[in-house]
Coordinates of C-alpha atoms in Angstrom, one line a residue:
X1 CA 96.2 109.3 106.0
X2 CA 94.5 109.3 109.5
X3 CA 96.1 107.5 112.6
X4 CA 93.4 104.2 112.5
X5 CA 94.7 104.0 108.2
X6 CA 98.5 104.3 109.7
X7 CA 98.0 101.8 112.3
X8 CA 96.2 98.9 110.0
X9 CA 98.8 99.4 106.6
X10 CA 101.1 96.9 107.0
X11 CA 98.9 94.5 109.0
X12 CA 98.8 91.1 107.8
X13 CA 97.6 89.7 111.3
X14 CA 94.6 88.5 112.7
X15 CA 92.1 91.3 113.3
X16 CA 88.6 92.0 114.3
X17 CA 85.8 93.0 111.7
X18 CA 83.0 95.2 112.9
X19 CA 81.3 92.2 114.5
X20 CA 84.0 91.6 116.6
X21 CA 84.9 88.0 114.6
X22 CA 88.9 87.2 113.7
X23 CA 89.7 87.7 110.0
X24 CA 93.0 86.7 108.6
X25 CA 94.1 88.9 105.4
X26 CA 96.7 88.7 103.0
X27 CA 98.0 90.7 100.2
X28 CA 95.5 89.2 97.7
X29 CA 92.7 89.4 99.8
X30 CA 92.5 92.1 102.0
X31 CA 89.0 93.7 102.9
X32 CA 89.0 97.1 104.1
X33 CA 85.4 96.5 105.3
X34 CA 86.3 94.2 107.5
X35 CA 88.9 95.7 109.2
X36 CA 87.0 98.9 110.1
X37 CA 86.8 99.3 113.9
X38 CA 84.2 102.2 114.2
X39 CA 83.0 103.4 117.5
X40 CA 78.9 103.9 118.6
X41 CA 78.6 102.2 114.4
X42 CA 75.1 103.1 112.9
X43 CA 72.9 100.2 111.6
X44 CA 71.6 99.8 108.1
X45 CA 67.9 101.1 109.4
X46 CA 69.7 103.8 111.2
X47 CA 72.1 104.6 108.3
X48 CA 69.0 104.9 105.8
X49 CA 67.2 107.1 108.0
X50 CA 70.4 109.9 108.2
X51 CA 70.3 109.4 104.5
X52 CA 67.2 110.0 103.9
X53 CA 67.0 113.4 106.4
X54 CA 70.8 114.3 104.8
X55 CA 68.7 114.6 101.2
X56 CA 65.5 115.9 102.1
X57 CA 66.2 118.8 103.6
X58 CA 64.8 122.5 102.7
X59 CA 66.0 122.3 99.1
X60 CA 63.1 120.0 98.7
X61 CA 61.1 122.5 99.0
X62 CA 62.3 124.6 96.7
X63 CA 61.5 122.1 93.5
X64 CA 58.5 123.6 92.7
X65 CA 60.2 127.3 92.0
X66 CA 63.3 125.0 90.8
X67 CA 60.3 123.7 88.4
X68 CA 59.0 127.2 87.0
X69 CA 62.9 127.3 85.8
X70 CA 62.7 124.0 83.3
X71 CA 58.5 123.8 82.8
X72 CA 56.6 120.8 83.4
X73 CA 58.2 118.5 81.2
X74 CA 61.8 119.4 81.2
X75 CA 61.8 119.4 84.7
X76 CA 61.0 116.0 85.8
X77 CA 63.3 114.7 82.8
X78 CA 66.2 116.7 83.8
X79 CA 65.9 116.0 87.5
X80 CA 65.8 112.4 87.4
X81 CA 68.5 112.8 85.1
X82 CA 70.7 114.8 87.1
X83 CA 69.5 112.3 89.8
X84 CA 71.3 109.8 88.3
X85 CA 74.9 111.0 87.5
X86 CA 75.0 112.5 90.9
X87 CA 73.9 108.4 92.3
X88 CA 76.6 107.0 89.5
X89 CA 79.3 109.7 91.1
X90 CA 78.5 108.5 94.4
X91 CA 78.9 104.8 93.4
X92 CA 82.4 105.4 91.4
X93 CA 83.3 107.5 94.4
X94 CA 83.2 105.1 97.3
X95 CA 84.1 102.4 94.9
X96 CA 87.4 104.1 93.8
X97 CA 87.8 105.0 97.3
X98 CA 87.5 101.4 98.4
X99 CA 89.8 99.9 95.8
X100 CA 92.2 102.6 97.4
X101 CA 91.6 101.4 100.7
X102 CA 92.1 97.5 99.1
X103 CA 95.9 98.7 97.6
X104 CA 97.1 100.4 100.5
X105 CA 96.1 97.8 103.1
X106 CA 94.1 100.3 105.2
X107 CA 90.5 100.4 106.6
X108 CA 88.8 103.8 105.9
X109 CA 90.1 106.9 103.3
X110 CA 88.5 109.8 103.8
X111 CA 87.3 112.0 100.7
X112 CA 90.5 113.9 100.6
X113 CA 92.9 111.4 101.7
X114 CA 91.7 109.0 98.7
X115 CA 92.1 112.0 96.2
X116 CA 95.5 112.7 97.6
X117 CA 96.7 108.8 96.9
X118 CA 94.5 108.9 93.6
X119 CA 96.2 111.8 92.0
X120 CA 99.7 110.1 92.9
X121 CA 98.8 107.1 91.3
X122 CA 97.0 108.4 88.2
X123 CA 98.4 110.3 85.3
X124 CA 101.7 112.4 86.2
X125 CA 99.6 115.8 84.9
X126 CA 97.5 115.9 88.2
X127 CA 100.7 115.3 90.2
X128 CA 100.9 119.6 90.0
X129 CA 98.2 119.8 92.1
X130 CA 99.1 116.9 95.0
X131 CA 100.3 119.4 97.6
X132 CA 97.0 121.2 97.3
X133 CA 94.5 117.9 97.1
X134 CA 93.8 117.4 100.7
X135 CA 92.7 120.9 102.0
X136 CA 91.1 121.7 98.9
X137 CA 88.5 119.0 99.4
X138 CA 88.3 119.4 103.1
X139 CA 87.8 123.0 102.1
X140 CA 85.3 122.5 99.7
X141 CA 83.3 119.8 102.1
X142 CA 83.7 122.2 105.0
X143 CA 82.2 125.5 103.3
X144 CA 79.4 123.3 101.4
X145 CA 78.1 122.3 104.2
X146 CA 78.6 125.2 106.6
X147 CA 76.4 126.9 103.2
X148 CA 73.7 124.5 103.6
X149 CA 73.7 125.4 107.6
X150 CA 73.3 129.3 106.5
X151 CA 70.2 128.0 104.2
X152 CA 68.5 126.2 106.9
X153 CA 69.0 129.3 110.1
X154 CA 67.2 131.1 107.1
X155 CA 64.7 128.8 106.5
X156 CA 64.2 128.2 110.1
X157 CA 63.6 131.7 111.4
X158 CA 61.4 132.6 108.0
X159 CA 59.4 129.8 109.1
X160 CA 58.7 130.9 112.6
X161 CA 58.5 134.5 111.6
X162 CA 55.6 133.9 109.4
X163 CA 53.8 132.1 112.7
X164 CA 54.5 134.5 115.0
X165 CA 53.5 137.9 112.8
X166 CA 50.3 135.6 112.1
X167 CA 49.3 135.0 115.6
X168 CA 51.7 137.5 117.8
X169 CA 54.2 140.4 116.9
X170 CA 55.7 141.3 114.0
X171 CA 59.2 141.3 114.0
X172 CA 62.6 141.2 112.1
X173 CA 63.7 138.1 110.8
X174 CA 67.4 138.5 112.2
X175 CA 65.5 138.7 115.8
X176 CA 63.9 135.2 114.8
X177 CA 67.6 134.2 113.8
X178 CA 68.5 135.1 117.4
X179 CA 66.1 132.9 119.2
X180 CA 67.0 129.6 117.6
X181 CA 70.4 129.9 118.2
X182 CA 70.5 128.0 121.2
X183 CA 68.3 125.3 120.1
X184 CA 70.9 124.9 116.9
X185 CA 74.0 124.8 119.4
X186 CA 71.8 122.2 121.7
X187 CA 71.4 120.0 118.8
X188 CA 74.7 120.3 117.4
X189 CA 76.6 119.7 120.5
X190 CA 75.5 115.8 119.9
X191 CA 79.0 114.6 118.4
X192 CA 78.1 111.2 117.2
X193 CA 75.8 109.9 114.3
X194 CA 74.4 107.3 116.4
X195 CA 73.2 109.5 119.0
X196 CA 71.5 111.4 115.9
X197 CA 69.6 108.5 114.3
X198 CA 66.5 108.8 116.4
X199 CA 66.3 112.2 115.6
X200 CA 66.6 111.6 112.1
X201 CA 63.8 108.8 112.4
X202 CA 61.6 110.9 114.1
X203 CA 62.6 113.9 111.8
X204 CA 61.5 111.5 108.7
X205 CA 58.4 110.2 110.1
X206 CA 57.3 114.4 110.7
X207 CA 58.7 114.8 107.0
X208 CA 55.8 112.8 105.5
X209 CA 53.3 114.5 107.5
X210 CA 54.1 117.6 106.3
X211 CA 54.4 116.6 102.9
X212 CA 50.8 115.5 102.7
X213 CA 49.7 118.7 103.9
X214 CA 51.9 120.8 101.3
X215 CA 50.5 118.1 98.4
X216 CA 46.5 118.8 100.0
X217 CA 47.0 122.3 99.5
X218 CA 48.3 121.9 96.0
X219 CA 46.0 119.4 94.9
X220 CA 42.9 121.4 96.4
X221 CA 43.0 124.0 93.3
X222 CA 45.1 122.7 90.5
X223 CA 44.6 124.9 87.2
X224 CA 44.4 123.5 84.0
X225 CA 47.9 122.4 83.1
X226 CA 48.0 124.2 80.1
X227 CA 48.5 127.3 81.6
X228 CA 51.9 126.3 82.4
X229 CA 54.9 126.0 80.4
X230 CA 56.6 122.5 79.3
X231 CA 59.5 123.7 78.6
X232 CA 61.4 127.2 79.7
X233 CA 64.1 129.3 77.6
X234 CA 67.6 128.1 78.3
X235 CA 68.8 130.8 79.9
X236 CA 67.0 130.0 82.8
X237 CA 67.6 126.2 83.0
X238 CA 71.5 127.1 85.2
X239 CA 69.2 128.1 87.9
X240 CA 67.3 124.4 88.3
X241 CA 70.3 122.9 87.8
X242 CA 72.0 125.1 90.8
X243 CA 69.0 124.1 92.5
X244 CA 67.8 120.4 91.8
X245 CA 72.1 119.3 92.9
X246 CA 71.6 121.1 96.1
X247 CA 68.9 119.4 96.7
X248 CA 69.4 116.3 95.9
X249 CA 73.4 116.0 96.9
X250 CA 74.9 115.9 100.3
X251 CA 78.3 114.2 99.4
X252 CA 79.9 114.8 102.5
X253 CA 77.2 113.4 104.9
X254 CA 76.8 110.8 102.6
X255 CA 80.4 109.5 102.8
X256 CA 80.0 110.1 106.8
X257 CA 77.2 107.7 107.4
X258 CA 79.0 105.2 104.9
X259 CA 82.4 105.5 107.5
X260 CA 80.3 104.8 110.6
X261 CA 78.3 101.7 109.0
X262 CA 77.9 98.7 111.2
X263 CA 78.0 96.7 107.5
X264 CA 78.8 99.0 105.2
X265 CA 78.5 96.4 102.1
X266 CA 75.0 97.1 102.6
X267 CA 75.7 100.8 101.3
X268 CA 76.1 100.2 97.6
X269 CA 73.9 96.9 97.2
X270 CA 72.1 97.2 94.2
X271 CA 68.9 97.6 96.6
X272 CA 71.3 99.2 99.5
X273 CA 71.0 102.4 101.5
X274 CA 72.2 104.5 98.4
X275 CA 69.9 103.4 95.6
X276 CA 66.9 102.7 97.5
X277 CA 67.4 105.9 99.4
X278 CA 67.9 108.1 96.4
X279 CA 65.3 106.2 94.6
X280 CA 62.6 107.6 97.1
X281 CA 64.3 110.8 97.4
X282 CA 64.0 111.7 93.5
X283 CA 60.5 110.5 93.7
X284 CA 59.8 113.0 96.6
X285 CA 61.4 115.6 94.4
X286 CA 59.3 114.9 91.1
X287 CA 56.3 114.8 92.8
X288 CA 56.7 118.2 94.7
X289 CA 58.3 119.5 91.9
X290 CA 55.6 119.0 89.2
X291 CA 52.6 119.6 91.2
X292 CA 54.2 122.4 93.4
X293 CA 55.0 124.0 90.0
X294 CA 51.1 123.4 88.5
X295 CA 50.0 124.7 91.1
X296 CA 51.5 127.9 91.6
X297 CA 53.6 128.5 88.0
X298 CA 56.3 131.4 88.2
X299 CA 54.5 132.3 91.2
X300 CA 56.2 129.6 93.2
X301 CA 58.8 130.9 95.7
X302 CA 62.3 129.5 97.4
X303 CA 59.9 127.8 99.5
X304 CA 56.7 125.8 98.7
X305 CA 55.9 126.6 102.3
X306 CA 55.4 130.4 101.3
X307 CA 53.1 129.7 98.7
X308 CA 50.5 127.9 100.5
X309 CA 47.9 129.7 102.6
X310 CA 49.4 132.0 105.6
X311 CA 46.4 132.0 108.1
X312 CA 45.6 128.5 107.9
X313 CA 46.4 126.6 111.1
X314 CA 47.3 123.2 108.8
X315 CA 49.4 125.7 106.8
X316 CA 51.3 126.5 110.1
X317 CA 51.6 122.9 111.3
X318 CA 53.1 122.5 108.4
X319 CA 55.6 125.0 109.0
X320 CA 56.2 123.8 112.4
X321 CA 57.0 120.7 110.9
X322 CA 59.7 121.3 108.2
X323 CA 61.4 123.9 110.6
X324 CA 61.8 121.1 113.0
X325 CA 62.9 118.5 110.1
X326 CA 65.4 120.9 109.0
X327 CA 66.6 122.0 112.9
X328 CA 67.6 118.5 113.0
X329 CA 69.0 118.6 109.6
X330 CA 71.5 121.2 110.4
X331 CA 72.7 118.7 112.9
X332 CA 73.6 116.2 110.1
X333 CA 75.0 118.6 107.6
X334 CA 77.0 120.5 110.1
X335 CA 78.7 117.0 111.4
X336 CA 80.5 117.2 108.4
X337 CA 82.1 120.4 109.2
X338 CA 82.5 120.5 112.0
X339 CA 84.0 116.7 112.0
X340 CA 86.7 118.3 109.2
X341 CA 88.1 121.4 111.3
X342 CA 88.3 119.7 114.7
X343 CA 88.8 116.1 114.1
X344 CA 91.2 116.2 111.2
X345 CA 93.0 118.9 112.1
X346 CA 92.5 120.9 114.9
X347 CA 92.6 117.9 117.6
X348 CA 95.5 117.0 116.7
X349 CA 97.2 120.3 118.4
X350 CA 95.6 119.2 121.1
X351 CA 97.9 117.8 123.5
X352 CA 95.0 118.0 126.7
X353 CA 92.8 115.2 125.3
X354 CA 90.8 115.9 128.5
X355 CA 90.1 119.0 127.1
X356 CA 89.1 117.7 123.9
X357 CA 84.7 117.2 124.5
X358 CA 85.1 121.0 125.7
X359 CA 86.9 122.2 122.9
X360 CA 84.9 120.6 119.8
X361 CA 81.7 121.8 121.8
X362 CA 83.5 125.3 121.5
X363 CA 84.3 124.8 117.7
X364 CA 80.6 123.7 117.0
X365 CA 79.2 126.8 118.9
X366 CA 81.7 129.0 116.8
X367 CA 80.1 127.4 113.6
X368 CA 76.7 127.8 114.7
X369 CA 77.4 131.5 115.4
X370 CA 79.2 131.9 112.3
X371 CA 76.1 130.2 110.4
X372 CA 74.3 133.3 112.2
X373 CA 76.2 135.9 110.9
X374 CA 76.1 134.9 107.3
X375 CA 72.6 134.0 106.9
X376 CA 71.5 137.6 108.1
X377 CA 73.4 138.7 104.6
X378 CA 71.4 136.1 102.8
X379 CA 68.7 138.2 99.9
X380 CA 66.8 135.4 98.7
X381 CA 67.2 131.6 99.8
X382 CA 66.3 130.1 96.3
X383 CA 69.5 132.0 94.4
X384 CA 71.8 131.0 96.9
X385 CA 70.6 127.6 97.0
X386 CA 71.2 127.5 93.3
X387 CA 74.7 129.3 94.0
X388 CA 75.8 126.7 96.7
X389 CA 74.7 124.0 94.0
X390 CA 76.2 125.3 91.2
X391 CA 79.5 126.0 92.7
X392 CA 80.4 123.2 95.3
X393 CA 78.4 120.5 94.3
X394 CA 79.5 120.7 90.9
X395 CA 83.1 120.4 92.1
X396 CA 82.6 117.6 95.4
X397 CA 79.3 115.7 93.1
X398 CA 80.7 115.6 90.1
X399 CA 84.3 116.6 88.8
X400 CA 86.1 115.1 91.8
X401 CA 84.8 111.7 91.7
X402 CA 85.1 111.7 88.2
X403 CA 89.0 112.4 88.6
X404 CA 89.2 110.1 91.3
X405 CA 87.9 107.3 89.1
X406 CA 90.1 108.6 86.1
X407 CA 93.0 108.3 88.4
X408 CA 92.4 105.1 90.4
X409 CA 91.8 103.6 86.5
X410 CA 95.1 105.0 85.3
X411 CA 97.6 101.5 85.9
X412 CA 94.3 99.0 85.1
X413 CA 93.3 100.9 81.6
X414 CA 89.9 102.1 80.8
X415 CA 88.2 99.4 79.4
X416 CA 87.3 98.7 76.0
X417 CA 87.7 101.9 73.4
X418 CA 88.1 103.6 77.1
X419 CA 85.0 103.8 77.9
X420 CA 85.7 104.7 81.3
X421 CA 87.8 107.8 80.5
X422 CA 85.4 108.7 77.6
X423 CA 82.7 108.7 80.2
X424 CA 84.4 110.5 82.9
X425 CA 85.7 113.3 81.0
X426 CA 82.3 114.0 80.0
X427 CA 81.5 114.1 83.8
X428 CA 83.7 116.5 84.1
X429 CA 83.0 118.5 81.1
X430 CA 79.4 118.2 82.8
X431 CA 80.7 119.9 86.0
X432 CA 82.6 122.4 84.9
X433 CA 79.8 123.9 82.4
X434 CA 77.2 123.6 85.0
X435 CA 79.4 124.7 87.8
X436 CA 80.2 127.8 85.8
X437 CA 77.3 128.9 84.0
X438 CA 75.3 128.3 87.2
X439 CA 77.2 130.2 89.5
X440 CA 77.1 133.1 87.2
X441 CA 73.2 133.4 86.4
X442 CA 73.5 133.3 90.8
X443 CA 75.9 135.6 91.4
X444 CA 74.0 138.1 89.0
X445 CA 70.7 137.5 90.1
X446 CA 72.1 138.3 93.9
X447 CA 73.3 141.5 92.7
X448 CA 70.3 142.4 91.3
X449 CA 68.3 141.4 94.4
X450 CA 70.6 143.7 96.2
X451 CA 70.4 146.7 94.2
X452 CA 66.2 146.2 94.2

């Protein structure tokens, strides 16, 4: 557990909750949210507007093509569907990890902390893998979203690219990767999420702009529908679902902006951040989805941005407009990693806490130049979306919080006929199918993207 859990498990004294108002807690009645003491906390507005950039990013973009890989019909089914097991994971994961927080008498778990104390409470078979529990789900948060940072420096220099060969020079999209390097490091050298929530406002308020420019271009010359298909072969179904949970899912940043909450009872409200939030954001995804995919049918690339006219200048406002959504996107899925390696475990070596500012902004460069280096190997942004999906997301979205829940359940019982472990085994089963038969049909359409 971190130094603030250490410091507040065995305190049974007056303390201070978020508002700065005395709360006396016992045994029977402890609150972790009360007992949070967060520094620069975000408000609820604030909050929903990082969650709503967190899951909008560039994946959105991507529904349509995600679409020509279900059909009309399937897709909108299976997307709202998968919309709502990933929001049910993200309710039984902060829940678990709040009844956690409630038994040991501490204020805030992290992701990996709460697994760690979950697998030693639940059933002794997971106990095999307790040593490993912690980095592998830092791990596994850490490389998810440094993957989603390598998505967007590709998305961002295609973007510009196709502007500048329009109006100026043609040139290599590694050069374009080049030039936005420093305005990635400028933006990611902002260490807090409430310095970040303007950004994110702003970035939402350019977001709807550029949506209805994308929707007036595909609504200008809509074919008759039947010329698409409702429904795909299965064997190509792995490759929406890679790419609808990358899309949609951003566990890691969505457990970050739930830890720096002013109030973060307002998180999981029935109409809280989380389902409201998600609510629009499937919405968003539908809509693009369907109508992106009517539109343009198997012709529909990683990008809906790439389908619409090149030489138009609202085409390139447009493209001005998600690259700067998604610049200040990187920001948001980045914290996550970069808040992993140097908070939780490189600071610590750090004796010099002087020295500390200096170093993190030396970590984040070294991820933003590491983000460089493996987007220039990237073939094609919408299989390694669905390879990122598929793989990480199956594991961080799915399995885990099922196994947390499983766990956390283990000395309460499951409920009537065991509903609960009936229910979470299938999320699992979920996970691992998807996970593996997703990340396959990626890894061999990479290869064969290579050897093209």
């Amino acid at each position: 557990m971190n130094a603030e859990a250490d410091t507040h498990q065995n305190s049974q004294s007056k303390t201070k909750d978020t508002n700065g108002h005395s709360v006396v807690s016992s045994d029977g009645d402890y609150d972790p949210h009360l007992h949070r003491n967060v520094q620069n906390p975000t408000t609820t507005l604030q909050t929903f507007a990082h969650f709503l950039k967190a899951s909008i990013g560039s994946g959105v973009l991507a529904m349509p093509s995600a679409f020509a890989n279900a059909g009309y019909i399937t897709g909108p089914i299976l997307t709202l569907t998968i919309g709502c097991i990933a929001v049910h994971c993200l309710h039984i994961l902060i829940n678990s990890m709040y009844e956690l927080c409630k038994r040991k008498r501490v204020p805030y778990l992290t992701f990996s902390e709460a697994m760690t104390i979950g697998l030693h409470e639940g059933p002794p078979i997971f106990k095999c893998v307790l040593p490993i529990a912690t980095p592998l789900v830092d791990g596994f948060l850490a490389f998810y979203h440094f993957g989603v940072c390598c998505v967007y420096v590709v998305f961002i220099a295609e973007s510009i690219k196709q502007i500048v060969d329009e109006y100026l020079v043609v040139l290599d999209i590694r050069l374009h990767m080049c030039f936005i390097l420093i305005p990635l490091f400028l933006l990611f050298s902002i260490r807090t999420l409430k310095t970040l929530a303007p950004f994110s406002t702003f970035a939402n308020l350019l977001l709807f702009v550029g949506f209805g420019i994308v929707l007036y271009y595909i609504f200008a010359t809509l074919p008759p529908i039947s010329t698409r298909q409702p429904f795909q072969v299965v064997s190509r179904l792995p490759i929406f679902f890679g790419t609808v949970l990358f899309a949609i899912e951003a566990v890691g940043v969505i457990l970050a902006i739930e830890g720096k909450m002013e109030k973060p009872k307002s998180y999981i409200k029935p109409f809280g951040v989380l389902n409201v939030g998600m609510a629009i954001v499937l919405s968003l995804y539908i809509l693009l989805g369907f109508f992106g995919y009517w539109e343009y049918g198997d012709d529909a690339l990683g990008s809906v941005t790439l389908n619409i006219p090149q030489q138009a200048i609202l085409a390139q406002v447009a493209k001005i407009i998600f690259a700067i959504t998604t610049w200040i996107t990187y920001a948001l899925q980045g914290y996550v990693t970069a808040d992993i390696i140097w908070n939780k475990y490189l600071s610590k070596r750090t004796k010099d806490t002087s020295k500390h500012v200096l170093y993190e902004l030396l970590i984040r460069g070294g991820i933003v130049l590491l983000t460089f280096c493996f987007a220039v190997a990237i073939p094609d942004l919408s299989v390694f979306l669905s390879l990122v999906g598929s793989f990480c997301l199956s594991i961080l979205g799915l399995i885990l919080p099922a196994l947390l829940q499983i766990c956390v359940q283990y000395g309460l019982g499951y409920g009537v006929w065991k509903l609960k472990l009936v229910k979470n085994v299938f999320l699992i089963a979920f996970g691992i199918f998807g996970g593996i038969i997703g990340s396959y049909v990626s890894i061999v359409q990479i290869i064969e993207s290579y050897n093209t």
